[in-house]
Amino acid sequence: MHTIELISPVAESWSLPQTSFSVVPATQAGTLDDVDLNRRTQEAHRHLMRSRAYRGKTVIVCWEHEHIADAKLEAEYPGERVTWRQLLELDRLPDGMGELVPTTWPDDNYDYFWIVTFDAKGRPKTFESKLQAFTAPWNDVPQNPWGEPEQ
C-alpha cells in the first residue's frame, strides 16, 4: 500500500492514470514473499518495456524500495534479475552514468524519483535521482536527504 499512497498525489496532481502490480501478503503477519515480489517486478518491467502505450511518454514507477535496488537481494537470486536497477541495466548506462546509480536503496528513503530516459530503441540512456517535494495537502510526505534518516 505504501507505493500506492506515495504515487497517488503525483498521479492526482498531474491528472495521470495509475497501473498497479500489487502483491498480497503471504502470511497473516502481512509480510511479503520476495519470490512473489520478484515475479511482480519482472511482470511490471515486461509490461513497461513491451507496451506501445508508454513509448514516447513519461512513466513514473513507484515500487517497494528493495526491488528498486538492493545488492543483498540481488545476491540472493544469482542469475535472475529481481530489481529495477538490474532489469533496466542501469549499471550499464553510457558515459560512466551507470556508476551514479546506487546499488541499494536506503531503508529510510521513500521520497525520491529515479528518472531514467530512454533512447529511440527503448534502452535506458540517462539516470537522475530527484527528491520529491510536495506542497499541501501532501506536504507531510517525508523529504529527507538520500541515505539520511527520516525526520
PDB file of C-alpha atoms in Angstrom, residues 13-97:
ATOM      1  CA  SER A  13      -1.766  16.387  -9.229  1.00  0.00           C
ATOM      2  CA  TRP A  14      -0.680  15.599 -12.807  1.00  0.00           C
ATOM      3  CA  SER A  15      -4.035  14.020 -13.826  1.00  0.00           C
ATOM      4  CA  LEU A  16      -2.314  10.750 -14.761  1.00  0.00           C
ATOM      5  CA  PRO A  17      -3.652   7.178 -14.577  1.00  0.00           C
ATOM      6  CA  GLN A  18      -2.171   4.539 -12.277  1.00  0.00           C
ATOM      7  CA  THR A  19      -1.470   0.892 -13.068  1.00  0.00           C
ATOM      8  CA  SER A  20      -0.917  -1.368 -10.087  1.00  0.00           C
ATOM      9  CA  PHE A  21       1.156  -4.553  -9.888  1.00  0.00           C
ATOM     10  CA  SER A  22       0.288  -5.455  -6.318  1.00  0.00           C
ATOM     11  CA  VAL A  23       1.247  -8.448  -4.199  1.00  0.00           C
ATOM     12  CA  VAL A  24      -0.989  -9.795  -1.462  1.00  0.00           C
ATOM     13  CA  PRO A  25       0.915 -10.630   1.751  1.00  0.00           C
ATOM     14  CA  ALA A  26       1.520 -14.372   2.028  1.00  0.00           C
ATOM     15  CA  THR A  27       1.050 -14.523   5.796  1.00  0.00           C
ATOM     16  CA  GLN A  28      -1.310 -13.142   8.406  1.00  0.00           C
ATOM     17  CA  ALA A  29       1.585 -11.083   9.748  1.00  0.00           C
ATOM     18  CA  GLY A  30       1.430  -9.112   6.495  1.00  0.00           C
ATOM     19  CA  THR A  31       4.920  -9.992   5.311  1.00  0.00           C
ATOM     20  CA  LEU A  32       5.543 -10.091   1.605  1.00  0.00           C
ATOM     21  CA  ASP A  33       7.297 -13.003  -0.042  1.00  0.00           C
ATOM     22  CA  ASP A  34      10.390 -11.975  -2.042  1.00  0.00           C
ATOM     23  CA  VAL A  35       9.611 -14.589  -4.690  1.00  0.00           C
ATOM     24  CA  ASP A  36       6.175 -13.018  -5.297  1.00  0.00           C
ATOM     25  CA  LEU A  37       7.660  -9.515  -5.321  1.00  0.00           C
ATOM     26  CA  ASN A  38      10.382 -10.672  -7.726  1.00  0.00           C
ATOM     27  CA  ARG A  39       7.759 -12.080 -10.080  1.00  0.00           C
ATOM     28  CA  ARG A  40       5.588  -8.943  -9.993  1.00  0.00           C
ATOM     29  CA  THR A  41       8.629  -6.709 -10.505  1.00  0.00           C
ATOM     30  CA  GLN A  42       9.582  -8.745 -13.562  1.00  0.00           C
ATOM     31  CA  GLU A  43       5.985  -8.638 -14.850  1.00  0.00           C
ATOM     32  CA  ALA A  44       5.792  -4.857 -14.415  1.00  0.00           C
ATOM     33  CA  HIS A  45       9.106  -4.460 -16.250  1.00  0.00           C
ATOM     34  CA  ARG A  46       7.892  -6.635 -19.144  1.00  0.00           C
ATOM     35  CA  HIS A  47       4.642  -4.664 -19.306  1.00  0.00           C
ATOM     36  CA  LEU A  48       6.500  -1.351 -19.376  1.00  0.00           C
ATOM     37  CA  MET A  49       9.033  -2.410 -21.987  1.00  0.00           C
ATOM     38  CA  ARG A  50       6.571  -4.181 -24.320  1.00  0.00           C
ATOM     39  CA  SER A  51       3.640  -1.768 -24.238  1.00  0.00           C
ATOM     40  CA  ARG A  52       3.394   0.694 -27.087  1.00  0.00           C
ATOM     41  CA  ALA A  53       1.237   2.901 -24.846  1.00  0.00           C
ATOM     42  CA  TYR A  54       4.322   4.062 -22.948  1.00  0.00           C
ATOM     43  CA  ARG A  55       6.552   4.826 -25.927  1.00  0.00           C
ATOM     44  CA  GLY A  56       7.430   8.494 -26.051  1.00  0.00           C
ATOM     45  CA  LYS A  57       5.747   9.061 -22.683  1.00  0.00           C
ATOM     46  CA  THR A  58       6.979   9.906 -19.224  1.00  0.00           C
ATOM     47  CA  VAL A  59       6.415   6.938 -16.932  1.00  0.00           C
ATOM     48  CA  ILE A  60       6.702   7.010 -13.159  1.00  0.00           C
ATOM     49  CA  VAL A  61       7.366   3.684 -11.479  1.00  0.00           C
ATOM     50  CA  CYS A  62       6.781   3.678  -7.739  1.00  0.00           C
ATOM     51  CA  TRP A  63       7.915   0.416  -6.180  1.00  0.00           C
ATOM     52  CA  GLU A  64       8.888  -1.387  -2.988  1.00  0.00           C
ATOM     53  CA  HIS A  65      12.366   0.027  -2.388  1.00  0.00           C
ATOM     54  CA  GLU A  66      14.274  -3.268  -2.060  1.00  0.00           C
ATOM     55  CA  HIS A  67      13.018  -4.214  -5.508  1.00  0.00           C
ATOM     56  CA  ILE A  68      14.219  -0.927  -6.967  1.00  0.00           C
ATOM     57  CA  ALA A  69      17.810  -1.530  -5.875  1.00  0.00           C
ATOM     58  CA  ASP A  70      19.213  -3.854  -3.215  1.00  0.00           C
ATOM     59  CA  ALA A  71      22.617  -5.513  -3.535  1.00  0.00           C
ATOM     60  CA  LYS A  72      21.747  -8.110  -0.864  1.00  0.00           C
ATOM     61  CA  LEU A  73      18.510  -9.148  -2.584  1.00  0.00           C
ATOM     62  CA  GLU A  74      20.264  -9.338  -5.943  1.00  0.00           C
ATOM     63  CA  ALA A  75      22.922 -11.621  -4.398  1.00  0.00           C
ATOM     64  CA  GLU A  76      20.196 -13.917  -3.011  1.00  0.00           C
ATOM     65  CA  TYR A  77      18.914 -14.553  -6.552  1.00  0.00           C
ATOM     66  CA  PRO A  78      22.033 -15.028  -8.709  1.00  0.00           C
ATOM     67  CA  GLY A  79      21.343 -15.282 -12.410  1.00  0.00           C
ATOM     68  CA  GLU A  80      17.910 -13.730 -12.007  1.00  0.00           C
ATOM     69  CA  ARG A  81      17.066 -10.048 -12.401  1.00  0.00           C
ATOM     70  CA  VAL A  82      14.924  -9.074  -9.418  1.00  0.00           C
ATOM     71  CA  THR A  83      15.349  -5.291  -9.089  1.00  0.00           C
ATOM     72  CA  TRP A  84      14.536  -2.413 -11.410  1.00  0.00           C
ATOM     73  CA  ARG A  85      18.225  -1.495 -11.331  1.00  0.00           C
ATOM     74  CA  GLN A  86      19.042  -4.912 -12.813  1.00  0.00           C
ATOM     75  CA  LEU A  87      16.058  -5.166 -15.144  1.00  0.00           C
ATOM     76  CA  LEU A  88      16.767  -1.780 -16.709  1.00  0.00           C
ATOM     77  CA  GLU A  89      20.529  -2.488 -16.686  1.00  0.00           C
ATOM     78  CA  LEU A  90      21.142   0.882 -15.055  1.00  0.00           C
ATOM     79  CA  ASP A  91      24.694  -0.114 -14.151  1.00  0.00           C
ATOM     80  CA  ARG A  92      25.426  -0.236 -17.907  1.00  0.00           C
ATOM     81  CA  LEU A  93      24.393   3.316 -18.747  1.00  0.00           C
ATOM     82  CA  PRO A  94      26.760   5.054 -21.174  1.00  0.00           C
ATOM     83  CA  ASP A  95      29.402   7.657 -20.354  1.00  0.00           C
ATOM     84  CA  GLY A  96      30.013   6.348 -16.820  1.00  0.00           C
ATOM     85  CA  MET A  97      26.486   7.309 -15.745  1.00  0.00           C
TER      86      MET A  97
END
